mmCIF file of N, CA and C in Angstrom:
data_model
loop_
_atom_site.group_PDB
_atom_site.id
_atom_site.type_symbol
_atom_site.label_atom_id
_atom_site.label_comp_id
_atom_site.label_asym_id
_atom_site.label_seq_id
_atom_site.Cartn_x
_atom_site.Cartn_y
_atom_site.Cartn_z
ATOM 1 N N UNK A 1 0.861 -1.167 0.000
ATOM 2 C CA UNK A 1 0.000 0.000 0.000
ATOM 3 C C UNK A 1 0.909 1.233 0.000
ATOM 4 N N UNK A 2 0.632 2.156 -0.927
ATOM 5 C CA UNK A 2 1.467 3.358 -0.951
ATOM 6 C C UNK A 2 1.069 4.306 0.183
ATOM 7 N N UNK A 3 1.895 5.321 0.392
ATOM 8 C CA UNK A 3 1.708 6.203 1.540
ATOM 9 C C UNK A 3 0.388 6.955 1.489
ATOM 10 N N UNK A 4 0.010 7.435 0.315
ATOM 11 C CA UNK A 4 -1.231 8.204 0.205
ATOM 12 C C UNK A 4 -2.450 7.317 0.447
ATOM 13 N N UNK A 5 -2.423 6.097 -0.067
ATOM 14 C CA UNK A 5 -3.536 5.174 0.155
ATOM 15 C C UNK A 5 -3.643 4.815 1.635
ATOM 16 N N UNK A 6 -2.497 4.622 2.278
ATOM 17 C CA UNK A 6 -2.489 4.331 3.708
ATOM 18 C C UNK A 6 -3.097 5.489 4.495
ATOM 19 N N UNK A 7 -2.682 6.706 4.178
ATOM 20 C CA UNK A 7 -3.193 7.869 4.896
ATOM 21 C C UNK A 7 -4.688 8.040 4.662
ATOM 22 N N UNK A 8 -5.136 7.816 3.428
ATOM 23 C CA UNK A 8 -6.567 7.934 3.134
ATOM 24 C C UNK A 8 -7.378 6.870 3.875
ATOM 25 N N UNK A 9 -6.879 5.646 3.874
ATOM 26 C CA UNK A 9 -7.599 4.550 4.532
ATOM 27 C C UNK A 9 -7.672 4.764 6.042
ATOM 28 N N UNK A 10 -6.551 5.147 6.656
ATOM 29 C CA UNK A 10 -6.533 5.381 8.101
ATOM 30 C C UNK A 10 -7.383 6.594 8.474
ATOM 31 N N UNK A 11 -7.317 7.651 7.664
ATOM 32 C CA UNK A 11 -8.118 8.841 7.943
ATOM 33 C C UNK A 11 -9.615 8.589 7.795
ATOM 34 N N UNK A 12 -9.993 7.847 6.759
ATOM 35 C CA UNK A 12 -11.408 7.526 6.563
ATOM 36 C C UNK A 12 -11.929 6.630 7.681
ATOM 37 N N UNK A 13 -11.109 5.676 8.110
ATOM 38 C CA UNK A 13 -11.528 4.799 9.203
ATOM 39 C C UNK A 13 -11.669 5.586 10.498
ATOM 40 N N UNK A 14 -10.763 6.532 10.735
ATOM 41 C CA UNK A 14 -10.853 7.375 11.935
ATOM 42 C C UNK A 14 -12.124 8.208 11.920
ATOM 43 N N UNK A 15 -12.473 8.761 10.756
ATOM 44 C CA UNK A 15 -13.701 9.555 10.654
ATOM 45 C C UNK A 15 -14.927 8.689 10.913
ATOM 46 N N UNK A 16 -14.927 7.470 10.394
ATOM 47 C CA UNK A 16 -16.037 6.560 10.648
ATOM 48 C C UNK A 16 -16.153 6.191 12.119
ATOM 49 N N UNK A 17 -15.021 6.007 12.774
ATOM 50 C CA UNK A 17 -15.051 5.694 14.207
ATOM 51 C C UNK A 17 -15.603 6.859 15.018
ATOM 52 N N UNK A 18 -15.296 8.079 14.590
ATOM 53 C CA UNK A 18 -15.836 9.255 15.291
ATOM 54 C C UNK A 18 -17.368 9.242 15.255
ATOM 55 N N UNK A 19 -17.908 8.923 14.106
ATOM 56 C CA UNK A 19 -19.376 8.856 13.971
ATOM 57 C C UNK A 19 -19.925 7.724 14.834
ATOM 58 N N UNK A 20 -19.260 6.560 14.795
ATOM 59 C CA UNK A 20 -19.725 5.417 15.570
ATOM 60 C C UNK A 20 -19.606 5.647 17.074
ATOM 61 N N UNK A 21 -18.737 6.536 17.480
ATOM 62 C CA UNK A 21 -18.622 6.863 18.903
ATOM 63 C C UNK A 21 -19.684 7.867 19.327
ATOM 64 N N UNK A 22 -20.127 8.721 18.394
ATOM 65 C CA UNK A 22 -21.021 9.829 18.757
ATOM 66 C C UNK A 22 -22.491 9.424 18.825
ATOM 67 N N UNK A 23 -22.979 8.640 17.857
ATOM 68 C CA UNK A 23 -24.425 8.424 17.809
ATOM 69 C C UNK A 23 -24.990 7.686 19.024
ATOM 70 N N UNK A 24 -24.318 6.683 19.609
ATOM 71 C CA UNK A 24 -24.899 6.078 20.813
ATOM 72 C C UNK A 24 -24.959 7.047 21.987
ATOM 73 N N UNK A 25 -23.955 7.907 22.090
ATOM 74 C CA UNK A 25 -23.953 8.891 23.172
ATOM 75 C C UNK A 25 -25.158 9.816 23.041
ATOM 76 N N UNK A 26 -25.434 10.268 21.829
ATOM 77 C CA UNK A 26 -26.571 11.165 21.606
ATOM 78 C C UNK A 26 -27.905 10.467 21.875
ATOM 79 N N UNK A 27 -28.037 9.216 21.447
ATOM 80 C CA UNK A 27 -29.296 8.497 21.694
ATOM 81 C C UNK A 27 -29.508 8.204 23.171
ATOM 82 N N UNK A 28 -28.453 7.855 23.880
ATOM 83 C CA UNK A 28 -28.591 7.605 25.314
ATOM 84 C C UNK A 28 -28.939 8.900 26.041
ATOM 85 N N UNK A 29 -28.321 10.002 25.643
ATOM 86 C CA UNK A 29 -28.658 11.292 26.255
ATOM 87 C C UNK A 29 -30.122 11.653 25.995
ATOM 88 N N UNK A 30 -30.606 11.396 24.800
ATOM 89 C CA UNK A 30 -32.014 11.671 24.493
ATOM 90 C C UNK A 30 -32.935 10.795 25.333
ATOM 91 N N UNK A 31 -32.576 9.537 25.507
ATOM 92 C CA UNK A 31 -33.402 8.642 26.331
ATOM 93 C C UNK A 31 -33.406 9.077 27.792
ATOM 94 N N UNK A 32 -32.273 9.525 28.276
ATOM 95 C CA UNK A 32 -32.207 9.989 29.666
ATOM 96 C C UNK A 32 -33.063 11.237 29.846
ATOM 97 N N UNK A 33 -33.092 12.107 28.838
ATOM 98 C CA UNK A 33 -33.921 13.305 28.929
ATOM 99 C C UNK A 33 -35.409 12.982 28.863
ATOM 100 N N UNK A 34 -35.773 11.920 28.165
ATOM 101 C CA UNK A 34 -37.181 11.539 28.012
ATOM 102 C C UNK A 34 -37.662 10.712 29.202
ATOM 103 N N UNK A 35 -36.764 10.095 29.933
ATOM 104 C CA UNK A 35 -37.131 9.198 31.029
ATOM 105 C C UNK A 35 -38.027 9.849 32.079
ATOM 106 N N UNK A 36 -37.789 11.075 32.538
ATOM 107 C CA UNK A 36 -38.711 11.661 33.518
ATOM 108 C C UNK A 36 -40.122 11.827 32.969
ATOM 109 N N UNK A 37 -40.263 12.110 31.691
ATOM 110 C CA UNK A 37 -41.584 12.254 31.083
ATOM 111 C C UNK A 37 -42.311 10.919 31.096
ATOM 112 N N UNK A 38 -41.615 9.843 30.750
ATOM 113 C CA UNK A 38 -42.227 8.517 30.769
ATOM 114 C C UNK A 38 -42.579 8.128 32.197
ATOM 115 N N UNK A 39 -41.691 8.448 33.139
ATOM 116 C CA UNK A 39 -41.944 8.121 34.535
ATOM 117 C C UNK A 39 -43.149 8.859 35.094
ATOM 118 N N UNK A 40 -43.384 10.093 34.672
ATOM 119 C CA UNK A 40 -44.533 10.856 35.151
ATOM 120 C C UNK A 40 -45.839 10.317 34.588
ATOM 121 N N UNK A 41 -45.815 9.846 33.348
ATOM 122 C CA UNK A 41 -47.051 9.332 32.757
ATOM 123 C C UNK A 41 -47.347 7.922 33.224
ATOM 124 N N UNK A 42 -46.317 7.168 33.610
ATOM 125 C CA UNK A 42 -46.535 5.791 34.024
ATOM 126 C C UNK A 42 -47.114 5.713 35.432
ATOM 127 N N UNK A 43 -46.813 6.671 36.262
ATOM 128 C CA UNK A 43 -47.341 6.664 37.617
ATOM 129 C C UNK A 43 -46.479 5.851 38.561
ATOM 130 N N UNK A 44 -46.948 5.698 39.800
ATOM 131 C CA UNK A 44 -46.135 5.048 40.831
ATOM 132 C C UNK A 44 -46.247 3.529 40.858
ATOM 133 N N UNK A 45 -46.803 2.888 39.843
ATOM 134 C CA UNK A 45 -47.018 1.444 39.872
ATOM 135 C C UNK A 45 -45.787 0.667 39.396
ATOM 136 N N UNK A 46 -44.635 0.994 39.921
ATOM 137 C CA UNK A 46 -43.408 0.308 39.531
ATOM 138 C C UNK A 46 -43.421 -1.118 40.069
ATOM 139 N N UNK A 47 -43.042 -2.049 39.222
ATOM 140 C CA UNK A 47 -42.982 -3.455 39.601
ATOM 141 C C UNK A 47 -41.512 -3.851 39.747
ATOM 142 N N UNK A 48 -41.253 -4.967 40.405
ATOM 143 C CA UNK A 48 -39.857 -5.419 40.497
ATOM 144 C C UNK A 48 -39.236 -5.674 39.116
ATOM 145 N N UNK A 49 -40.055 -6.125 38.169
ATOM 146 C CA UNK A 49 -39.537 -6.367 36.825
ATOM 147 C C UNK A 49 -39.123 -5.062 36.149
ATOM 148 N N UNK A 50 -39.942 -4.022 36.307
ATOM 149 C CA UNK A 50 -39.577 -2.745 35.684
ATOM 150 C C UNK A 50 -38.369 -2.119 36.386
ATOM 151 N N UNK A 51 -38.263 -2.289 37.704
ATOM 152 C CA UNK A 51 -37.093 -1.768 38.418
ATOM 153 C C UNK A 51 -35.827 -2.493 37.968
ATOM 154 N N UNK A 52 -35.915 -3.795 37.773
ATOM 155 C CA UNK A 52 -34.769 -4.561 37.284
ATOM 156 C C UNK A 52 -34.401 -4.168 35.863
ATOM 157 N N UNK A 53 -35.419 -3.909 35.041
ATOM 158 C CA UNK A 53 -35.159 -3.498 33.664
ATOM 159 C C UNK A 53 -34.487 -2.130 33.636
ATOM 160 N N UNK A 54 -34.903 -1.224 34.532
ATOM 161 C CA UNK A 54 -34.240 0.086 34.578
ATOM 162 C C UNK A 54 -32.786 -0.068 35.009
ATOM 163 N N UNK A 55 -32.524 -0.998 35.946
ATOM 164 C CA UNK A 55 -31.147 -1.228 36.374
ATOM 165 C C UNK A 55 -30.300 -1.770 35.222
ATOM 166 N N UNK A 56 -30.845 -2.742 34.479
ATOM 167 C CA UNK A 56 -30.116 -3.295 33.330
ATOM 168 C C UNK A 56 -29.901 -2.213 32.274
ATOM 169 N N UNK A 57 -30.913 -1.373 32.059
ATOM 170 C CA UNK A 57 -30.777 -0.291 31.084
ATOM 171 C C UNK A 57 -29.679 0.686 31.508
ATOM 172 N N UNK A 58 -29.642 1.021 32.791
ATOM 173 C CA UNK A 58 -28.617 1.951 33.270
ATOM 174 C C UNK A 58 -27.220 1.340 33.161
ATOM 175 N N UNK A 59 -27.081 0.078 33.531
ATOM 176 C CA UNK A 59 -25.770 -0.575 33.450
ATOM 177 C C UNK A 59 -25.304 -0.700 32.006
ATOM 178 N N UNK A 60 -26.208 -1.071 31.113
ATOM 179 C CA UNK A 60 -25.802 -1.201 29.707
ATOM 180 C C UNK A 60 -25.550 0.168 29.076
ATOM 181 N N UNK A 61 -26.230 1.201 29.545
ATOM 182 C CA UNK A 61 -25.942 2.556 29.054
ATOM 183 C C UNK A 61 -24.536 2.978 29.454
ATOM 184 N N UNK A 62 -24.160 2.683 30.688
ATOM 185 C CA UNK A 62 -22.794 3.004 31.123
ATOM 186 C C UNK A 62 -21.757 2.203 30.334
ATOM 187 N N UNK A 63 -22.053 0.939 30.056
ATOM 188 C CA UNK A 63 -21.133 0.123 29.255
ATOM 189 C C UNK A 63 -21.017 0.688 27.839
ATOM 190 N N UNK A 64 -22.133 1.113 27.265
ATOM 191 C CA UNK A 64 -22.115 1.698 25.919
ATOM 192 C C UNK A 64 -21.288 2.975 25.905
ATOM 193 N N UNK A 65 -21.460 3.806 26.913
ATOM 194 C CA UNK A 65 -20.674 5.038 26.994
ATOM 195 C C UNK A 65 -19.187 4.747 27.164
ATOM 196 N N UNK A 66 -18.856 3.722 27.930
ATOM 197 C CA UNK A 66 -17.448 3.341 28.097
ATOM 198 C C UNK A 66 -16.865 2.856 26.775
ATOM 199 N N UNK A 67 -17.603 2.016 26.052
ATOM 200 C CA UNK A 67 -17.129 1.545 24.751
ATOM 201 C C UNK A 67 -17.006 2.701 23.764
ATOM 202 N N UNK A 68 -17.936 3.648 23.821
ATOM 203 C CA UNK A 68 -17.857 4.807 22.933
ATOM 204 C C UNK A 68 -16.611 5.637 23.213
ATOM 205 N N UNK A 69 -16.255 5.746 24.483
ATOM 206 C CA UNK A 69 -15.038 6.459 24.846
ATOM 207 C C UNK A 69 -13.805 5.751 24.292
ATOM 208 N N UNK A 70 -13.780 4.427 24.397
ATOM 209 C CA UNK A 70 -12.657 3.667 23.848
ATOM 210 C C UNK A 70 -12.586 3.791 22.324
ATOM 211 N N UNK A 71 -13.730 3.810 21.676
ATOM 212 C CA UNK A 71 -13.765 3.960 20.216
ATOM 213 C C UNK A 71 -13.278 5.346 19.825
ATOM 214 N N UNK A 72 -13.653 6.348 20.579
ATOM 215 C CA UNK A 72 -13.164 7.701 20.317
ATOM 216 C C UNK A 72 -11.639 7.760 20.466
ATOM 217 N N UNK A 73 -11.106 7.112 21.481
ATOM 218 C CA UNK A 73 -9.657 7.049 21.667
ATOM 219 C C UNK A 73 -8.992 6.333 20.489
ATOM 220 N N UNK A 74 -9.599 5.229 20.033
ATOM 221 C CA UNK A 74 -9.072 4.532 18.860
ATOM 222 C C UNK A 74 -9.096 5.428 17.629
ATOM 223 N N UNK A 75 -10.154 6.210 17.473
ATOM 224 C CA UNK A 75 -10.240 7.117 16.320
ATOM 225 C C UNK A 75 -9.101 8.125 16.347
ATOM 226 N N UNK A 76 -8.783 8.622 17.524
ATOM 227 C CA UNK A 76 -7.674 9.561 17.630
ATOM 228 C C UNK A 76 -6.343 8.888 17.314
ATOM 229 N N UNK A 77 -6.201 7.628 17.708
ATOM 230 C CA UNK A 77 -4.979 6.900 17.374
ATOM 231 C C UNK A 77 -4.872 6.659 15.866
ATOM 232 N N UNK A 78 -5.999 6.383 15.212
ATOM 233 C CA UNK A 78 -5.973 6.205 13.753
ATOM 234 C C UNK A 78 -5.665 7.525 13.050
ATOM 235 N N UNK A 79 -6.126 8.625 13.608
ATOM 236 C CA UNK A 79 -5.764 9.925 13.032
ATOM 237 C C UNK A 79 -4.271 10.187 13.193
ATOM 238 N N UNK A 80 -3.714 9.768 14.324
ATOM 239 C CA UNK A 80 -2.274 9.886 14.519
ATOM 240 C C UNK A 80 -1.525 9.050 13.483
ATOM 241 N N UNK A 81 -2.007 7.839 13.237
ATOM 242 C CA UNK A 81 -1.382 6.994 12.216
ATOM 243 C C UNK A 81 -1.450 7.653 10.849
ATOM 244 N N UNK A 82 -2.589 8.238 10.525
ATOM 245 C CA UNK A 82 -2.776 8.852 9.212
ATOM 246 C C UNK A 82 -1.897 10.079 9.027
ATOM 247 N N UNK A 83 -1.444 10.671 10.117
ATOM 248 C CA UNK A 83 -0.615 11.867 10.003
ATOM 249 C C UNK A 83 0.834 11.548 9.646
ATOM 250 N N UNK A 84 1.193 10.281 9.635
ATOM 251 C CA UNK A 84 2.557 9.880 9.303
ATOM 252 C C UNK A 84 2.637 9.446 7.845
ATOM 253 N N UNK A 85 3.857 9.431 7.339
ATOM 254 C CA UNK A 85 4.057 9.140 5.920
ATOM 255 C C UNK A 85 3.805 7.691 5.544
ATOM 256 N N UNK A 86 4.157 6.763 6.390
ATOM 257 C CA UNK A 86 4.021 5.360 6.051
ATOM 258 C C UNK A 86 3.333 4.574 7.148
ATOM 259 N N UNK A 87 2.949 3.349 6.783
ATOM 260 C CA UNK A 87 2.252 2.490 7.735
ATOM 261 C C UNK A 87 3.159 2.104 8.899
ATOM 262 N N UNK A 88 4.400 1.829 8.614
ATOM 263 C CA UNK A 88 5.338 1.453 9.677
ATOM 264 C C UNK A 88 5.584 2.619 10.636
ATOM 265 N N UNK A 89 5.747 3.819 10.087
ATOM 266 C CA UNK A 89 5.982 4.992 10.938
ATOM 267 C C UNK A 89 4.737 5.324 11.762
ATOM 268 N N UNK A 90 3.565 5.216 11.162
ATOM 269 C CA UNK A 90 2.322 5.490 11.886
ATOM 270 C C UNK A 90 2.077 4.477 12.985
ATOM 271 N N UNK A 91 2.305 3.196 12.678
ATOM 272 C CA UNK A 91 2.140 2.158 13.695
ATOM 273 C C UNK A 91 3.122 2.308 14.831
ATOM 274 N N UNK A 92 4.359 2.681 14.498
ATOM 275 C CA UNK A 92 5.365 2.893 15.541
ATOM 276 C C UNK A 92 5.000 4.079 16.423
ATOM 277 N N UNK A 93 4.424 5.119 15.825
ATOM 278 C CA UNK A 93 4.004 6.286 16.612
ATOM 279 C C UNK A 93 2.887 5.921 17.584
ATOM 280 N N UNK A 94 1.933 5.126 17.122
ATOM 281 C CA UNK A 94 0.831 4.701 17.995
ATOM 282 C C UNK A 94 1.365 3.810 19.112
ATOM 283 N N UNK A 95 2.248 2.878 18.767
ATOM 284 C CA UNK A 95 2.833 2.010 19.791
ATOM 285 C C UNK A 95 3.620 2.822 20.819
ATOM 286 N N UNK A 96 4.300 3.861 20.359
ATOM 287 C CA UNK A 96 5.054 4.722 21.264
ATOM 288 C C UNK A 96 4.122 5.478 22.208
ATOM 289 N N UNK A 97 3.031 6.004 21.676
ATOM 290 C CA UNK A 97 2.070 6.725 22.522
ATOM 291 C C UNK A 97 1.472 5.792 23.571
ATOM 292 N N UNK A 98 1.084 4.598 23.154
ATOM 293 C CA UNK A 98 0.492 3.641 24.094
ATOM 294 C C UNK A 98 1.498 3.210 25.165
ATOM 295 N N UNK A 99 2.769 3.092 24.778
ATOM 296 C CA UNK A 99 3.797 2.731 25.755
ATOM 297 C C UNK A 99 4.051 3.883 26.721
ATOM 298 N N UNK A 100 4.073 5.101 26.209
ATOM 299 C CA UNK A 100 4.301 6.255 27.092
ATOM 300 C C UNK A 100 3.145 6.451 28.072
ATOM 301 N N UNK A 101 1.950 6.109 27.646
ATOM 302 C CA UNK A 101 0.787 6.201 28.538
ATOM 303 C C UNK A 101 0.687 4.998 29.470
ATOM 304 N N UNK A 102 1.585 4.050 29.271
ATOM 305 C CA UNK A 102 1.631 2.814 30.046
ATOM 306 C C UNK A 102 0.362 1.983 29.890
ATOM 307 N N UNK A 103 -0.185 2.013 28.687
ATOM 308 C CA UNK A 103 -1.353 1.198 28.391
ATOM 309 C C UNK A 103 -0.959 -0.147 27.792
ATOM 310 N N UNK A 104 0.135 -0.156 27.025
ATOM 311 C CA UNK A 104 0.640 -1.385 26.410
ATOM 312 C C UNK A 104 2.158 -1.305 26.339
ATOM 313 N N UNK A 105 2.812 -2.445 26.483
ATOM 314 C CA UNK A 105 4.272 -2.422 26.282
ATOM 315 C C UNK A 105 4.590 -2.302 24.785
ATOM 316 N N UNK A 106 5.777 -1.857 24.490
ATOM 317 C CA UNK A 106 6.185 -1.741 23.086
ATOM 318 C C UNK A 106 6.292 -3.148 22.506
ATOM 319 N N UNK A 107 5.559 -3.429 21.415
ATOM 320 C CA UNK A 107 5.595 -4.783 20.842
ATOM 321 C C UNK A 107 6.895 -5.027 20.077
ATOM 322 N N UNK A 108 7.185 -6.286 19.862
ATOM 323 C CA UNK A 108 8.389 -6.638 19.105
ATOM 324 C C UNK A 108 8.203 -6.347 17.622
ATOM 325 N N UNK A 109 6.975 -6.512 17.132
ATOM 326 C CA UNK A 109 6.676 -6.225 15.721
ATOM 327 C C UNK A 109 5.459 -5.309 15.664
ATOM 328 N N UNK A 110 5.520 -4.335 14.774
ATOM 329 C CA UNK A 110 4.415 -3.393 14.624
ATOM 330 C C UNK A 110 3.268 -4.066 13.877
ATOM 331 N N UNK A 111 2.058 -3.935 14.418
ATOM 332 C CA UNK A 111 0.893 -4.514 13.751
ATOM 333 C C UNK A 111 0.531 -3.684 12.524
ATOM 334 N N UNK A 112 -0.079 -4.339 11.564
ATOM 335 C CA UNK A 112 -0.470 -3.641 10.342
ATOM 336 C C UNK A 112 -1.751 -2.843 10.579
ATOM 337 N N UNK A 113 -2.057 -1.992 9.636
ATOM 338 C CA UNK A 113 -3.275 -1.184 9.721
ATOM 339 C C UNK A 113 -4.505 -2.071 9.738
ATOM 340 N N UNK A 114 -4.508 -3.115 8.917
ATOM 341 C CA UNK A 114 -5.669 -4.008 8.860
ATOM 342 C C UNK A 114 -5.894 -4.739 10.177
ATOM 343 N N UNK A 115 -4.822 -5.137 10.852
ATOM 344 C CA UNK A 115 -4.956 -5.797 12.149
ATOM 345 C C UNK A 115 -5.502 -4.827 13.194
ATOM 346 N N UNK A 116 -5.060 -3.597 13.145
ATOM 347 C CA UNK A 116 -5.563 -2.591 14.085
ATOM 348 C C UNK A 116 -7.030 -2.277 13.810
ATOM 349 N N UNK A 117 -7.393 -2.232 12.540
ATOM 350 C CA UNK A 117 -8.791 -1.970 12.182
ATOM 351 C C UNK A 117 -9.690 -3.122 12.632
ATOM 352 N N UNK A 118 -9.193 -4.354 12.554
ATOM 353 C CA UNK A 118 -9.974 -5.503 13.019
ATOM 354 C C UNK A 118 -10.234 -5.410 14.522
ATOM 355 N N UNK A 119 -9.249 -4.969 15.280
ATOM 356 C CA UNK A 119 -9.450 -4.786 16.717
ATOM 357 C C UNK A 119 -10.479 -3.712 17.024
ATOM 358 N N UNK A 120 -10.462 -2.628 16.260
ATOM 359 C CA UNK A 120 -11.449 -1.561 16.457
ATOM 360 C C UNK A 120 -12.850 -2.058 16.085
ATOM 361 N N UNK A 121 -12.939 -2.895 15.064
ATOM 362 C CA UNK A 121 -14.249 -3.445 14.681
ATOM 363 C C UNK A 121 -14.808 -4.371 15.761
ATOM 364 N N UNK A 122 -13.938 -5.122 16.431
ATOM 365 C CA UNK A 122 -14.400 -5.953 17.549
ATOM 366 C C UNK A 122 -14.943 -5.077 18.670
ATOM 367 N N UNK A 123 -14.306 -3.962 18.915
ATOM 368 C CA UNK A 123 -14.775 -3.018 19.926
ATOM 369 C C UNK A 123 -16.127 -2.427 19.519
ATOM 370 N N UNK A 124 -16.303 -2.164 18.236
ATOM 371 C CA UNK A 124 -17.593 -1.668 17.740
ATOM 372 C C UNK A 124 -18.706 -2.680 17.984
ATOM 373 N N UNK A 125 -18.412 -3.960 17.786
ATOM 374 C CA UNK A 125 -19.433 -4.987 18.016
ATOM 375 C C UNK A 125 -19.821 -5.049 19.493
ATOM 376 N N UNK A 126 -18.860 -4.893 20.375
ATOM 377 C CA UNK A 126 -19.169 -4.878 21.810
ATOM 378 C C UNK A 126 -20.035 -3.669 22.151
ATOM 379 N N UNK A 127 -19.723 -2.529 21.553
ATOM 380 C CA UNK A 127 -20.509 -1.326 21.806
ATOM 381 C C UNK A 127 -21.943 -1.518 21.312
ATOM 382 N N UNK A 128 -22.115 -2.073 20.132
ATOM 383 C CA UNK A 128 -23.456 -2.270 19.577
ATOM 384 C C UNK A 128 -24.248 -3.279 20.382
ATOM 385 N N UNK A 129 -23.580 -4.302 20.897
ATOM 386 C CA UNK A 129 -24.263 -5.283 21.747
ATOM 387 C C UNK A 129 -24.760 -4.616 23.028
ATOM 388 N N UNK A 130 -23.912 -3.814 23.645
ATOM 389 C CA UNK A 130 -24.316 -3.106 24.867
ATOM 390 C C UNK A 130 -25.447 -2.121 24.571
ATOM 391 N N UNK A 131 -25.390 -1.462 23.407
ATOM 392 C CA UNK A 131 -26.454 -0.521 23.066
ATOM 393 C C UNK A 131 -27.773 -1.247 22.813
ATOM 394 N N UNK A 132 -27.726 -2.398 22.152
ATOM 395 C CA UNK A 132 -28.955 -3.172 21.922
ATOM 396 C C UNK A 132 -29.565 -3.635 23.237
ATOM 397 N N UNK A 133 -28.713 -4.030 24.176
ATOM 398 C CA UNK A 133 -29.208 -4.408 25.499
ATOM 399 C C UNK A 133 -29.848 -3.217 26.190
ATOM 400 N N UNK A 134 -29.240 -2.045 26.051
ATOM 401 C CA UNK A 134 -29.815 -0.826 26.618
ATOM 402 C C UNK A 134 -31.193 -0.534 26.007
ATOM 403 N N UNK A 135 -31.285 -0.629 24.687
ATOM 404 C CA UNK A 135 -32.547 -0.331 24.014
ATOM 405 C C UNK A 135 -33.632 -1.322 24.422
ATOM 406 N N UNK A 136 -33.298 -2.599 24.465
ATOM 407 C CA UNK A 136 -34.296 -3.610 24.835
ATOM 408 C C UNK A 136 -34.741 -3.435 26.286
ATOM 409 N N UNK A 137 -33.800 -3.230 27.197
ATOM 410 C CA UNK A 137 -34.164 -3.052 28.603
ATOM 411 C C UNK A 137 -34.949 -1.762 28.813
ATOM 412 N N UNK A 138 -34.641 -0.725 28.082
ATOM 413 C CA UNK A 138 -35.386 0.526 28.205
ATOM 414 C C UNK A 138 -36.824 0.351 27.731
ATOM 415 N N UNK A 139 -36.999 -0.360 26.639
ATOM 416 C CA UNK A 139 -38.361 -0.601 26.145
ATOM 417 C C UNK A 139 -39.157 -1.459 27.123
ATOM 418 N N UNK A 140 -38.541 -2.474 27.680
ATOM 419 C CA UNK A 140 -39.227 -3.323 28.657
ATOM 420 C C UNK A 140 -39.605 -2.484 29.883
ATOM 421 N N UNK A 141 -38.691 -1.684 30.368
ATOM 422 C CA UNK A 141 -38.960 -0.882 31.564
ATOM 423 C C UNK A 141 -40.019 0.185 31.297
ATOM 424 N N UNK A 142 -40.061 0.744 30.111
ATOM 425 C CA UNK A 142 -41.006 1.817 29.807
ATOM 426 C C UNK A 142 -42.430 1.299 29.640
ATOM 427 N N UNK A 143 -42.578 0.080 29.155
ATOM 428 C CA UNK A 143 -43.919 -0.397 28.835
ATOM 429 C C UNK A 143 -44.440 -1.475 29.766
ATOM 430 N N UNK A 144 -43.759 -1.695 30.890
ATOM 431 C CA UNK A 144 -44.278 -2.670 31.890
ATOM 432 C C UNK A 144 -44.986 -1.890 32.972
#
């Protein structure tokens, strides 16, 4: 892969990750703002099932927000990679940043862009799973 193609691919992936980090945060914030309205119309007839569903919804919302934060951090790392001339230099820069932050030790071999993108995609799947759990638990809690 030439340098320009590498920079375009890493930059486009970083932009996509930014979007994937933002939309769950906005939807969860909207649901939190709507929750008092639903609670006022539902009345005081809370059941143990609805209380448990609200707890699951809150826990999965926090998990979704945590995953979104990690995805945002990954997007910034991909932007750092895209700012370098080559894939090896960009990967080494990311590995250096992670080592300086004491998040990961410096690896013996630099991972490729595709391997790093696969790891970010796995994180996206975890975020979407947590968000689906949040949506399902919120619907159960709102309509019970």
